JSON list of C-alpha atoms and ligand atoms in Angstrom, two decimals:
[
{"chain": "A", "resi": 1, "resn": "MET", "atom": "CA", "xyz": [-75.96, 231.22, -6.36]},
{"chain": "A", "resi": 2, "resn": "ALA", "atom": "CA", "xyz": [-77.12, 234.60, -7.44]},
{"chain": "A", "resi": 3, "resn": "GLN", "atom": "CA", "xyz": [-76.71, 236.05, -3.47]},
{"chain": "A", "resi": 4, "resn": "ALA", "atom": "CA", "xyz": [-73.12, 234.88, -3.38]},
{"chain": "A", "resi": 5, "resn": "TRP", "atom": "CA", "xyz": [-72.44, 236.51, -6.84]},
{"chain": "A", "resi": 6, "resn": "ILE", "atom": "CA", "xyz": [-74.25, 239.76, -5.85]},
{"chain": "A", "resi": 7, "resn": "SER", "atom": "CA", "xyz": [-72.45, 240.02, -2.43]},
{"chain": "A", "resi": 8, "resn": "THR", "atom": "CA", "xyz": [-69.17, 239.37, -3.68]},
{"chain": "A", "resi": 9, "resn": "VAL", "atom": "CA", "xyz": [-69.47, 242.16, -6.80]},
{"chain": "A", "resi": 10, "resn": "LEU", "atom": "CA", "xyz": [-70.80, 244.56, -4.12]},
{"chain": "A", "resi": 11, "resn": "ASN", "atom": "CA", "xyz": [-67.96, 243.54, -1.32]},
{"chain": "A", "resi": 12, "resn": "ARG", "atom": "CA", "xyz": [-65.47, 244.25, -4.25]},
{"chain": "A", "resi": 13, "resn": "HIS", "atom": "CA", "xyz": [-66.88, 247.44, -6.08]},
{"chain": "A", "resi": 14, "resn": "ARG", "atom": "CA", "xyz": [-68.96, 249.32, -3.14]},
{"chain": "A", "resi": 15, "resn": "ARG", "atom": "CA", "xyz": [-67.09, 247.81, 0.07]},
{"chain": "A", "resi": 16, "resn": "HIS", "atom": "CA", "xyz": [-68.61, 251.12, 1.79]},
{"chain": "A", "resi": 17, "resn": "ASP", "atom": "CA", "xyz": [-72.38, 250.74, 1.06]},
{"chain": "A", "resi": 18, "resn": "ALA", "atom": "CA", "xyz": [-74.80, 248.95, 3.48]},
{"chain": "A", "resi": 19, "resn": "VAL", "atom": "CA", "xyz": [-76.57, 245.70, 2.17]},
{"chain": "A", "resi": 20, "resn": "LEU", "atom": "CA", "xyz": [-80.68, 244.08, 3.17]},
{"chain": "A", "resi": 21, "resn": "SER", "atom": "CA", "xyz": [-80.99, 240.91, 1.51]},
{"chain": "A", "resi": 22, "resn": "GLU", "atom": "CA", "xyz": [-83.71, 238.13, 1.75]},
{"chain": "A", "resi": 23, "resn": "GLU", "atom": "CA", "xyz": [-81.00, 235.39, 1.68]},
{"chain": "A", "resi": 24, "resn": "ALA", "atom": "CA", "xyz": [-78.22, 237.10, 4.36]},
{"chain": "A", "resi": 25, "resn": "ASP", "atom": "CA", "xyz": [-77.44, 239.00, 7.17]},
{"chain": "A", "resi": 26, "resn": "ASP", "atom": "CA", "xyz": [-77.04, 242.74, 6.65]},
{"chain": "A", "resi": 27, "resn": "VAL", "atom": "CA", "xyz": [-73.88, 244.11, 5.68]},
{"chain": "A", "resi": 28, "resn": "GLY", "atom": "CA", "xyz": [-72.82, 247.47, 7.65]},
{"chain": "A", "resi": 29, "resn": "ASP", "atom": "CA", "xyz": [-75.18, 249.33, 9.11]},
{"chain": "A", "resi": 30, "resn": "ARG", "atom": "CA", "xyz": [-78.24, 250.52, 7.65]},
{"chain": "A", "resi": 31, "resn": "SER", "atom": "CA", "xyz": [-79.57, 252.86, 10.53]},
{"chain": "A", "resi": 32, "resn": "THR", "atom": "CA", "xyz": [-76.65, 255.01, 9.37]},
{"chain": "A", "resi": 33, "resn": "ALA", "atom": "CA", "xyz": [-75.29, 254.48, 5.84]},
{"chain": "A", "resi": 34, "resn": "LYS", "atom": "CA", "xyz": [-76.44, 256.81, 3.24]},
{"chain": "A", "resi": 35, "resn": "ARG", "atom": "CA", "xyz": [-76.30, 253.99, 0.49]},
{"chain": "A", "resi": 36, "resn": "VAL", "atom": "CA", "xyz": [-77.85, 250.90, 1.08]},
{"chain": "A", "resi": 37, "resn": "TRP", "atom": "CA", "xyz": [-78.67, 248.13, -1.45]},
{"chain": "A", "resi": 38, "resn": "ILE", "atom": "CA", "xyz": [-81.65, 246.17, -1.02]},
{"chain": "A", "resi": 39, "resn": "ILE", "atom": "CA", "xyz": [-81.58, 242.78, -2.66]},
{"chain": "A", "resi": 40, "resn": "ASP", "atom": "CA", "xyz": [-83.70, 239.85, -3.48]},
{"chain": "A", "resi": 41, "resn": "PRO", "atom": "CA", "xyz": [-81.59, 237.07, -5.45]},
{"chain": "A", "resi": 42, "resn": "LEU", "atom": "CA", "xyz": [-84.85, 235.30, -6.24]},
{"chain": "A", "resi": 43, "resn": "ASP", "atom": "CA", "xyz": [-88.28, 236.40, -5.90]},
{"chain": "A", "resi": 44, "resn": "GLY", "atom": "CA", "xyz": [-90.96, 234.19, -6.75]},
{"chain": "A", "resi": 45, "resn": "THR", "atom": "CA", "xyz": [-89.28, 231.14, -5.12]},
{"chain": "A", "resi": 46, "resn": "ARG", "atom": "CA", "xyz": [-92.02, 229.08, -5.16]},
{"chain": "A", "resi": 47, "resn": "GLU", "atom": "CA", "xyz": [-92.45, 229.55, -9.40]},
{"chain": "A", "resi": 48, "resn": "PHE", "atom": "CA", "xyz": [-88.80, 228.91, -9.51]},
{"chain": "A", "resi": 49, "resn": "ALA", "atom": "CA", "xyz": [-89.45, 225.29, -7.59]},
{"chain": "A", "resi": 50, "resn": "SER", "atom": "CA", "xyz": [-92.44, 224.80, -9.85]},
{"chain": "A", "resi": 51, "resn": "GLY", "atom": "CA", "xyz": [-90.55, 225.36, -13.08]},
{"chain": "A", "resi": 52, "resn": "THR", "atom": "CA", "xyz": [-92.49, 228.19, -14.19]},
{"chain": "A", "resi": 53, "resn": "THR", "atom": "CA", "xyz": [-90.62, 231.34, -16.26]},
{"chain": "A", "resi": 54, "resn": "ASP", "atom": "CA", "xyz": [-92.27, 233.89, -13.68]},
{"chain": "A", "resi": 55, "resn": "TRP", "atom": "CA", "xyz": [-89.80, 234.38, -11.00]},
{"chain": "A", "resi": 56, "resn": "ALA", "atom": "CA", "xyz": [-87.16, 237.56, -11.00]},
{"chain": "A", "resi": 57, "resn": "VAL", "atom": "CA", "xyz": [-83.74, 238.76, -9.50]},
{"chain": "A", "resi": 58, "resn": "HIS", "atom": "CA", "xyz": [-83.97, 242.02, -7.59]},
{"chain": "A", "resi": 59, "resn": "VAL", "atom": "CA", "xyz": [-81.07, 244.82, -7.21]},
{"chain": "A", "resi": 60, "resn": "ALA", "atom": "CA", "xyz": [-81.44, 248.15, -5.99]},
{"chain": "A", "resi": 61, "resn": "LEU", "atom": "CA", "xyz": [-79.29, 251.23, -4.73]},
{"chain": "A", "resi": 62, "resn": "THR", "atom": "CA", "xyz": [-81.62, 253.46, -2.35]},
{"chain": "A", "resi": 63, "resn": "GLU", "atom": "CA", "xyz": [-80.27, 256.98, -1.09]},
{"chain": "A", "resi": 64, "resn": "GLY", "atom": "CA", "xyz": [-82.50, 258.75, 1.66]},
{"chain": "A", "resi": 65, "resn": "GLY", "atom": "CA", "xyz": [-84.74, 255.85, 1.30]},
{"chain": "A", "resi": 66, "resn": "ARG", "atom": "CA", "xyz": [-85.57, 256.02, -2.27]},
{"chain": "A", "resi": 67, "resn": "PRO", "atom": "CA", "xyz": [-84.43, 253.58, -5.10]},
{"chain": "A", "resi": 68, "resn": "THR", "atom": "CA", "xyz": [-82.00, 255.56, -7.30]},
{"chain": "A", "resi": 69, "resn": "ALA", "atom": "CA", "xyz": [-80.77, 252.81, -9.20]},
{"chain": "A", "resi": 70, "resn": "ALA", "atom": "CA", "xyz": [-82.29, 249.63, -9.59]},
{"chain": "A", "resi": 71, "resn": "ALA", "atom": "CA", "xyz": [-82.80, 246.61, -12.26]},
{"chain": "A", "resi": 72, "resn": "VAL", "atom": "CA", "xyz": [-85.01, 243.79, -12.24]},
{"chain": "A", "resi": 73, "resn": "SER", "atom": "CA", "xyz": [-83.85, 240.57, -14.21]},
{"chain": "A", "resi": 74, "resn": "LEU", "atom": "CA", "xyz": [-86.45, 237.91, -15.04]},
{"chain": "A", "resi": 75, "resn": "PRO", "atom": "CA", "xyz": [-83.77, 235.31, -16.18]},
{"chain": "A", "resi": 76, "resn": "ALA", "atom": "CA", "xyz": [-85.97, 232.22, -17.21]},
{"chain": "A", "resi": 77, "resn": "LYS", "atom": "CA", "xyz": [-87.51, 234.91, -20.06]},
{"chain": "A", "resi": 78, "resn": "GLY", "atom": "CA", "xyz": [-84.48, 236.62, -20.48]},
{"chain": "A", "resi": 79, "resn": "GLU", "atom": "CA", "xyz": [-85.26, 239.99, -19.93]},
{"chain": "A", "resi": 80, "resn": "LEU", "atom": "CA", "xyz": [-83.58, 242.79, -17.82]},
{"chain": "A", "resi": 81, "resn": "PHE", "atom": "CA", "xyz": [-85.07, 245.91, -16.62]},
{"chain": "A", "resi": 82, "resn": "ARG", "atom": "CA", "xyz": [-83.08, 248.83, -15.45]},
{"chain": "A", "resi": 83, "resn": "THR", "atom": "CA", "xyz": [-83.49, 251.99, -14.25]},
{"chain": "A", "resi": 84, "resn": "ASP", "atom": "CA", "xyz": [-81.16, 253.83, -16.73]},
{"chain": "A", "resi": 85, "resn": "GLU", "atom": "CA", "xyz": [-82.54, 252.06, -20.04]},
{"chain": "A", "resi": 86, "resn": "VAL", "atom": "CA", "xyz": [-85.87, 251.71, -19.22]},
{"chain": "A", "resi": 87, "resn": "PRO", "atom": "CA", "xyz": [-88.66, 253.02, -21.87]},
{"chain": "A", "resi": 88, "resn": "THR", "atom": "CA", "xyz": [-91.35, 255.50, -20.83]},
{"chain": "A", "resi": 89, "resn": "VAL", "atom": "CA", "xyz": [-94.46, 253.07, -20.62]},
{"chain": "A", "resi": 90, "resn": "SER", "atom": "CA", "xyz": [-97.22, 254.28, -23.01]},
{"chain": "A", "resi": 91, "resn": "GLY", "atom": "CA", "xyz": [-99.82, 252.89, -25.35]},
{"chain": "A", "resi": 92, "resn": "GLU", "atom": "CA", "xyz": [-103.34, 252.14, -24.67]},
{"chain": "A", "resi": 93, "resn": "LEU", "atom": "CA", "xyz": [-104.49, 250.58, -21.28]},
{"chain": "A", "resi": 94, "resn": "THR", "atom": "CA", "xyz": [-105.31, 246.77, -21.37]},
{"chain": "A", "resi": 95, "resn": "GLY", "atom": "CA", "xyz": [-108.04, 246.26, -18.65]},
{"chain": "A", "resi": 96, "resn": "ARG", "atom": "CA", "xyz": [-105.60, 244.02, -16.86]},
{"chain": "A", "resi": 97, "resn": "ILE", "atom": "CA", "xyz": [-103.99, 243.71, -13.67]},
{"chain": "A", "resi": 98, "resn": "ALA", "atom": "CA", "xyz": [-101.54, 241.55, -12.04]},
{"chain": "A", "resi": 99, "resn": "THR", "atom": "CA", "xyz": [-102.22, 239.13, -9.14]},
{"chain": "A", "resi": 100, "resn": "SER", "atom": "CA", "xyz": [-100.33, 236.80, -7.27]},
{"chain": "A", "resi": 101, "resn": "ARG", "atom": "CA", "xyz": [-100.85, 232.83, -8.15]},
{"chain": "A", "resi": 102, "resn": "PHE", "atom": "CA", "xyz": [-101.49, 232.40, -4.58]},
{"chain": "A", "resi": 103, "resn": "GLY", "atom": "CA", "xyz": [-105.11, 233.88, -4.52]},
{"chain": "A", "resi": 104, "resn": "GLY", "atom": "CA", "xyz": [-103.79, 237.43, -4.35]},
{"chain": "A", "resi": 105, "resn": "SER", "atom": "CA", "xyz": [-104.78, 240.16, -1.69]},
{"chain": "A", "resi": 106, "resn": "TYR", "atom": "CA", "xyz": [-107.97, 241.72, -0.91]},
{"chain": "A", "resi": 107, "resn": "GLU", "atom": "CA", "xyz": [-106.73, 244.49, -2.11]},
{"chain": "A", "resi": 108, "resn": "SER", "atom": "CA", "xyz": [-106.08, 243.72, -5.43]},
{"chain": "A", "resi": 109, "resn": "ALA", "atom": "CA", "xyz": [-109.36, 242.02, -5.82]},
{"chain": "A", "resi": 110, "resn": "LEU", "atom": "CA", "xyz": [-111.02, 244.97, -4.70]},
{"chain": "A", "resi": 111, "resn": "VAL", "atom": "CA", "xyz": [-109.86, 247.21, -7.51]},
{"chain": "A", "resi": 112, "resn": "ALA", "atom": "CA", "xyz": [-110.15, 244.48, -10.19]},
{"chain": "A", "resi": 113, "resn": "ASN", "atom": "CA", "xyz": [-113.85, 244.15, -9.07]},
{"chain": "A", "resi": 114, "resn": "LEU", "atom": "CA", "xyz": [-114.88, 247.89, -8.94]},
{"chain": "A", "resi": 115, "resn": "LEU", "atom": "CA", "xyz": [-112.62, 248.65, -11.82]},
{"chain": "A", "resi": 116, "resn": "SER", "atom": "CA", "xyz": [-113.80, 246.34, -14.36]},
{"chain": "A", "resi": 117, "resn": "LEU", "atom": "CA", "xyz": [-109.93, 244.91, -14.55]},
{"chain": "A", "resi": 118, "resn": "ASP", "atom": "CA", "xyz": [-109.36, 240.91, -15.81]},
{"chain": "A", "resi": 119, "resn": "ILE", "atom": "CA", "xyz": [-106.94, 239.51, -13.29]},
{"chain": "A", "resi": 120, "resn": "VAL", "atom": "CA", "xyz": [-103.76, 238.26, -14.59]},
{"chain": "A", "resi": 121, "resn": "GLN", "atom": "CA", "xyz": [-101.98, 235.43, -12.40]},
{"chain": "A", "resi": 122, "resn": "ILE", "atom": "CA", "xyz": [-98.00, 235.94, -12.26]},
{"chain": "A", "resi": 123, "resn": "GLY", "atom": "CA", "xyz": [-95.94, 234.97, -9.69]},
{"chain": "A", "resi": 124, "resn": "SER", "atom": "CA", "xyz": [-93.23, 237.10, -8.30]},
{"chain": "A", "resi": 125, "resn": "ALA", "atom": "CA", "xyz": [-93.48, 240.77, -6.98]},
{"chain": "A", "resi": 126, "resn": "GLY", "atom": "CA", "xyz": [-90.72, 241.63, -9.68]},
{"chain": "A", "resi": 127, "resn": "ALA", "atom": "CA", "xyz": [-92.43, 239.62, -12.60]},
{"chain": "A", "resi": 128, "resn": "LYS", "atom": "CA", "xyz": [-96.06, 241.41, -11.97]},
{"chain": "A", "resi": 129, "resn": "ALA", "atom": "CA", "xyz": [-94.27, 244.68, -11.41]},
{"chain": "A", "resi": 130, "resn": "MET", "atom": "CA", "xyz": [-92.26, 244.19, -15.03]},
{"chain": "A", "resi": 131, "resn": "ALA", "atom": "CA", "xyz": [-95.76, 242.88, -16.46]},
{"chain": "A", "resi": 132, "resn": "VAL", "atom": "CA", "xyz": [-96.92, 246.86, -16.07]},
{"chain": "A", "resi": 133, "resn": "VAL", "atom": "CA", "xyz": [-93.70, 248.13, -16.90]},
{"chain": "A", "resi": 134, "resn": "ARG", "atom": "CA", "xyz": [-93.69, 246.11, -20.18]},
{"chain": "A", "resi": 135, "resn": "GLY", "atom": "CA", "xyz": [-97.19, 247.23, -20.97]},
{"chain": "A", "resi": 136, "resn": "SER", "atom": "CA", "xyz": [-98.87, 244.04, -20.88]},
{"chain": "A", "resi": 137, "resn": "VAL", "atom": "CA", "xyz": [-101.33, 244.72, -17.73]},
{"chain": "A", "resi": 138, "resn": "ASP", "atom": "CA", "xyz": [-101.84, 248.18, -16.26]},
{"chain": "A", "resi": 139, "resn": "ALA", "atom": "CA", "xyz": [-101.43, 247.79, -12.58]},
{"chain": "A", "resi": 140, "resn": "TYR", "atom": "CA", "xyz": [-100.17, 245.46, -9.52]},
{"chain": "A", "resi": 141, "resn": "VAL", "atom": "CA", "xyz": [-101.86, 246.07, -6.54]},
{"chain": "A", "resi": 142, "resn": "HIS", "atom": "CA", "xyz": [-100.79, 244.41, -3.29]},
{"chain": "A", "resi": 143, "resn": "GLY", "atom": "CA", "xyz": [-101.88, 244.69, 0.30]},
{"chain": "A", "resi": 144, "resn": "GLY", "atom": "CA", "xyz": [-101.38, 241.95, 3.26]},
{"chain": "A", "resi": 145, "resn": "GLY", "atom": "CA", "xyz": [-97.86, 241.90, 3.80]},
{"chain": "A", "resi": 146, "resn": "GLN", "atom": "CA", "xyz": [-94.41, 241.65, 2.10]},
{"chain": "A", "resi": 147, "resn": "TYR", "atom": "CA", "xyz": [-90.79, 242.74, 2.61]},
{"chain": "A", "resi": 148, "resn": "GLU", "atom": "CA", "xyz": [-88.31, 245.65, 0.91]},
{"chain": "A", "resi": 149, "resn": "TRP", "atom": "CA", "xyz": [-86.65, 243.28, -1.08]},
{"chain": "A", "resi": 150, "resn": "ASP", "atom": "CA", "xyz": [-89.64, 241.98, -2.94]},
{"chain": "A", "resi": 151, "resn": "ASN", "atom": "CA", "xyz": [-90.63, 245.42, -4.36]},
{"chain": "A", "resi": 152, "resn": "CYS", "atom": "CA", "xyz": [-87.84, 248.11, -3.59]},
{"chain": "A", "resi": 153, "resn": "ALA", "atom": "CA", "xyz": [-86.09, 247.03, -7.12]},
{"chain": "A", "resi": 154, "resn": "PRO", "atom": "CA", "xyz": [-89.03, 246.70, -8.75]},
{"chain": "A", "resi": 155, "resn": "VAL", "atom": "CA", "xyz": [-90.86, 250.21, -7.83]},
{"chain": "A", "resi": 156, "resn": "GLY", "atom": "CA", "xyz": [-87.06, 251.42, -8.56]},
{"chain": "A", "resi": 157, "resn": "VAL", "atom": "CA", "xyz": [-87.28, 250.57, -12.66]},
{"chain": "A", "resi": 158, "resn": "ALA", "atom": "CA", "xyz": [-91.17, 251.50, -12.32]},
{"chain": "A", "resi": 159, "resn": "LEU", "atom": "CA", "xyz": [-91.00, 254.71, -11.10]},
{"chain": "A", "resi": 160, "resn": "ALA", "atom": "CA", "xyz": [-88.00, 255.15, -14.06]},
{"chain": "A", "resi": 161, "resn": "ALA", "atom": "CA", "xyz": [-90.82, 253.90, -16.63]},
{"chain": "A", "resi": 162, "resn": "GLY", "atom": "CA", "xyz": [-92.77, 256.85, -15.64]},
{"chain": "A", "resi": 163, "resn": "LEU", "atom": "CA", "xyz": [-95.56, 254.74, -13.37]},
{"chain": "A", "resi": 164, "resn": "HIS", "atom": "CA", "xyz": [-97.39, 255.66, -10.39]},
{"chain": "A", "resi": 165, "resn": "CYS", "atom": "CA", "xyz": [-95.73, 254.05, -7.52]},
{"chain": "A", "resi": 166, "resn": "SER", "atom": "CA", "xyz": [-97.06, 254.78, -3.89]},
{"chain": "A", "resi": 167, "resn": "ARG", "atom": "CA", "xyz": [-98.38, 252.84, -0.92]},
{"chain": "A", "resi": 168, "resn": "LEU", "atom": "CA", "xyz": [-102.31, 252.31, -1.02]},
{"chain": "A", "resi": 169, "resn": "ASP", "atom": "CA", "xyz": [-103.10, 255.34, 1.15]},
{"chain": "A", "resi": 170, "resn": "GLY", "atom": "CA", "xyz": [-101.37, 257.07, -1.75]},
{"chain": "A", "resi": 171, "resn": "THR", "atom": "CA", "xyz": [-98.30, 258.47, 0.31]},
{"chain": "A", "resi": 172, "resn": "GLU", "atom": "CA", "xyz": [-94.53, 257.94, -0.46]},
{"chain": "A", "resi": 173, "resn": "ILE", "atom": "CA", "xyz": [-93.16, 254.55, -0.60]},
{"chain": "A", "resi": 174, "resn": "VAL", "atom": "CA", "xyz": [-89.79, 254.80, 1.72]},
{"chain": "A", "resi": 175, "resn": "TYR", "atom": "CA", "xyz": [-87.55, 251.91, 2.42]},
{"chain": "A", "resi": 176, "resn": "ASN", "atom": "CA", "xyz": [-84.72, 250.88, 4.08]},
{"chain": "A", "resi": 177, "resn": "THR", "atom": "CA", "xyz": [-86.83, 251.11, 7.46]},
{"chain": "A", "resi": 178, "resn": "PRO", "atom": "CA", "xyz": [-85.51, 249.46, 10.76]},
{"chain": "A", "resi": 179, "resn": "HIS", "atom": "CA", "xyz": [-88.33, 245.91, 10.11]},
{"chain": "A", "resi": 180, "resn": "ALA", "atom": "CA", "xyz": [-87.59, 245.64, 6.56]},
{"chain": "A", "resi": 181, "resn": "TYR", "atom": "CA", "xyz": [-91.33, 245.49, 5.83]},
{"chain": "A", "resi": 182, "resn": "MET", "atom": "CA", "xyz": [-92.97, 247.32, 3.14]},
{"chain": "A", "resi": 183, "resn": "PRO", "atom": "CA", "xyz": [-96.56, 245.40, 3.35]},
{"chain": "A", "resi": 184, "resn": "ASP", "atom": "CA", "xyz": [-98.76, 247.31, 0.42]},
{"chain": "A", "resi": 185, "resn": "PHE", "atom": "CA", "xyz": [-98.22, 249.37, -2.52]},
{"chain": "A", "resi": 186, "resn": "VAL", "atom": "CA", "xyz": [-99.79, 250.01, -5.87]},
{"chain": "A", "resi": 187, "resn": "ILE", "atom": "CA", "xyz": [-97.75, 250.20, -9.01]},
{"chain": "A", "resi": 188, "resn": "CYS", "atom": "CA", "xyz": [-100.09, 250.99, -12.00]},
{"chain": "A", "resi": 189, "resn": "ARG", "atom": "CA", "xyz": [-100.49, 253.47, -15.14]},
{"chain": "A", "resi": 190, "resn": "LYS", "atom": "CA", "xyz": [-100.31, 257.05, -14.22]},
{"chain": "A", "resi": 191, "resn": "GLU", "atom": "CA", "xyz": [-104.28, 257.28, -16.33]},
{"chain": "A", "resi": 192, "resn": "LEU", "atom": "CA", "xyz": [-105.54, 254.85, -13.56]},
{"chain": "A", "resi": 193, "resn": "ARG", "atom": "CA", "xyz": [-103.97, 256.27, -10.27]},
{"chain": "A", "resi": 194, "resn": "ASP", "atom": "CA", "xyz": [-106.80, 258.63, -9.40]},
{"chain": "A", "resi": 195, "resn": "ASP", "atom": "CA", "xyz": [-109.33, 255.75, -10.15]},
{"chain": "A", "resi": 196, "resn": "ILE", "atom": "CA", "xyz": [-107.08, 252.94, -8.00]},
{"chain": "A", "resi": 197, "resn": "LEU", "atom": "CA", "xyz": [-106.69, 255.66, -5.08]},
{"chain": "A", "resi": 198, "resn": "ARG", "atom": "CA", "xyz": [-110.28, 256.36, -4.85]},
{"chain": "A", "resi": 199, "resn": "VAL", "atom": "CA", "xyz": [-111.49, 253.33, -4.64]},
{"chain": "A", "resi": 200, "resn": "LEU", "atom": "CA", "xyz": [-108.88, 251.91, -2.18]},
{"chain": "A", "resi": 201, "resn": "SER", "atom": "CA", "xyz": [-109.74, 255.04, -0.18]},
{"chain": "A", "resi": 202, "resn": "GLU", "atom": "CA", "xyz": [-113.16, 254.42, -0.27]},
{"chain": "A", "resi": 203, "resn": "GLU", "atom": "CA", "xyz": [-113.45, 250.74, 0.40]},
{"chain": "A", "resi": 204, "resn": "TRP", "atom": "CA", "xyz": [-110.36, 249.80, 2.59]},
{"chain": "B", "resi": 301, "resn": "LIG", "atom": "N1", "xyz": [-98.90, 238.35, 2.90]},
{"chain": "B", "resi": 301, "resn": "LIG", "atom": "C1", "xyz": [-97.18, 237.99, 2.58]},
{"chain": "B", "resi": 301, "resn": "LIG", "atom": "N2", "xyz": [-95.96, 238.67, 3.45]},
{"chain": "B", "resi": 301, "resn": "LIG", "atom": "C2", "xyz": [-95.10, 238.22, 3.13]},
{"chain": "B", "resi": 301, "resn": "LIG", "atom": "N3", "xyz": [-94.12, 237.91, 1.83]},
{"chain": "B", "resi": 301, "resn": "LIG", "atom": "C3", "xyz": [-95.27, 237.56, 0.96]},
{"chain": "B", "resi": 301, "resn": "LIG", "atom": "C4", "xyz": [-96.93, 238.15, 1.36]},
{"chain": "B", "resi": 301, "resn": "LIG", "atom": "N4", "xyz": [-97.11, 237.77, -0.61]},
{"chain": "B", "resi": 301, "resn": "LIG", "atom": "C5", "xyz": [-96.64, 237.60, -0.81]},
{"chain": "B", "resi": 301, "resn": "LIG", "atom": "N5", "xyz": [-95.15, 237.80, -0.13]},
{"chain": "B", "resi": 301, "resn": "LIG", "atom": "C6", "xyz": [-93.81, 237.72, -1.09]},
{"chain": "B", "resi": 301, "resn": "LIG", "atom": "O1", "xyz": [-94.02, 238.54, -2.58]},
{"chain": "B", "resi": 301, "resn": "LIG", "atom": "C7", "xyz": [-93.48, 238.02, -3.25]},
{"chain": "B", "resi": 301, "resn": "LIG", "atom": "C8", "xyz": [-94.22, 237.44, -4.61]},
{"chain": "B", "resi": 301, "resn": "LIG", "atom": "O2", "xyz": [-95.09, 236.51, -4.05]},
{"chain": "B", "resi": 301, "resn": "LIG", "atom": "P1", "xyz": [-96.44, 236.62, -5.34]},
{"chain": "B", "resi": 301, "resn": "LIG", "atom": "O3", "xyz": [-95.56, 235.97, -6.35]},
{"chain": "B", "resi": 301, "resn": "LIG", "atom": "O4", "xyz": [-97.60, 235.79, -4.26]},
{"chain": "B", "resi": 301, "resn": "LIG", "atom": "O5", "xyz": [-97.11, 237.60, -5.30]},
{"chain": "B", "resi": 301, "resn": "LIG", "atom": "C9", "xyz": [-92.77, 236.41, -2.75]},
{"chain": "B", "resi": 301, "resn": "LIG", "atom": "O6", "xyz": [-91.62, 236.29, -2.28]},
{"chain": "B", "resi": 301, "resn": "LIG", "atom": "P2", "xyz": [-90.43, 235.19, -2.57]},
{"chain": "B", "resi": 301, "resn": "LIG", "atom": "O7", "xyz": [-90.61, 234.70, -3.45]},
{"chain": "B", "resi": 301, "resn": "LIG", "atom": "O8", "xyz": [-89.12, 235.86, -2.78]},
{"chain": "B", "resi": 301, "resn": "LIG", "atom": "O9", "xyz": [-90.67, 234.50, -1.04]},
{"chain": "B", "resi": 301, "resn": "LIG", "atom": "C10", "xyz": [-93.52, 236.08, -1.82]},
{"chain": "B", "resi": 301, "resn": "LIG", "atom": "O10", "xyz": [-92.95, 235.63, -0.27]},
{"chain": "B", "resi": 302, "resn": "LIG", "atom": "MG1", "xyz": [-89.32, 238.28, -2.69]}
]
């Protein structure tokens, strides 16, 4: 249903833009388009099916591979995070890191272990990233695979909230690649950026 609504709205109001979605064929030619929407109408499919509240809807506009406007909605929690409204994350660090409910990645466990961070299991890439944006955890580290629709809107909102976002090797995250694969990234409080990237560069 989310896919149908989002594609209808984009087709009506942004018909010249290309669209990449988890749930539909590409719209337009992504290789030449200046503006590409990257969408995951349901992130956290397993959590949605099991009746928990940690699932999300992701919508991002990318220009030149960078998210320039994005929104992550957590409908079951009644929360919406948008790049044009999200406050800058501030306040005390929590000592917590978000990981998948399904084991989490090796890289996440490594960072948690070496930096003595408590693990909080949350489903959905969007819900994990918004936990960092909300200030309830300090970091979300992922390795081992994901697609652009899983993390583009979350990264867009996180950047707007003043968080550090990069690949695990510290390089910039660039979207709208031909394979639409974005397998590893870190979203974290800037206070933790150097420690997390150091741990990963030493041990990974
Ligand atoms: N190794 C992997 N390869 C591909 N996709 C992955 C992945 N690990 C997690 N994902 C996807 O990332 C999203 C968040 O997963 P998790 O909550 O386990 O961190 C889920 O998206 P979907 O729910 O859209 O399929 C999941 O399928
Ligand atoms: Mg997803």
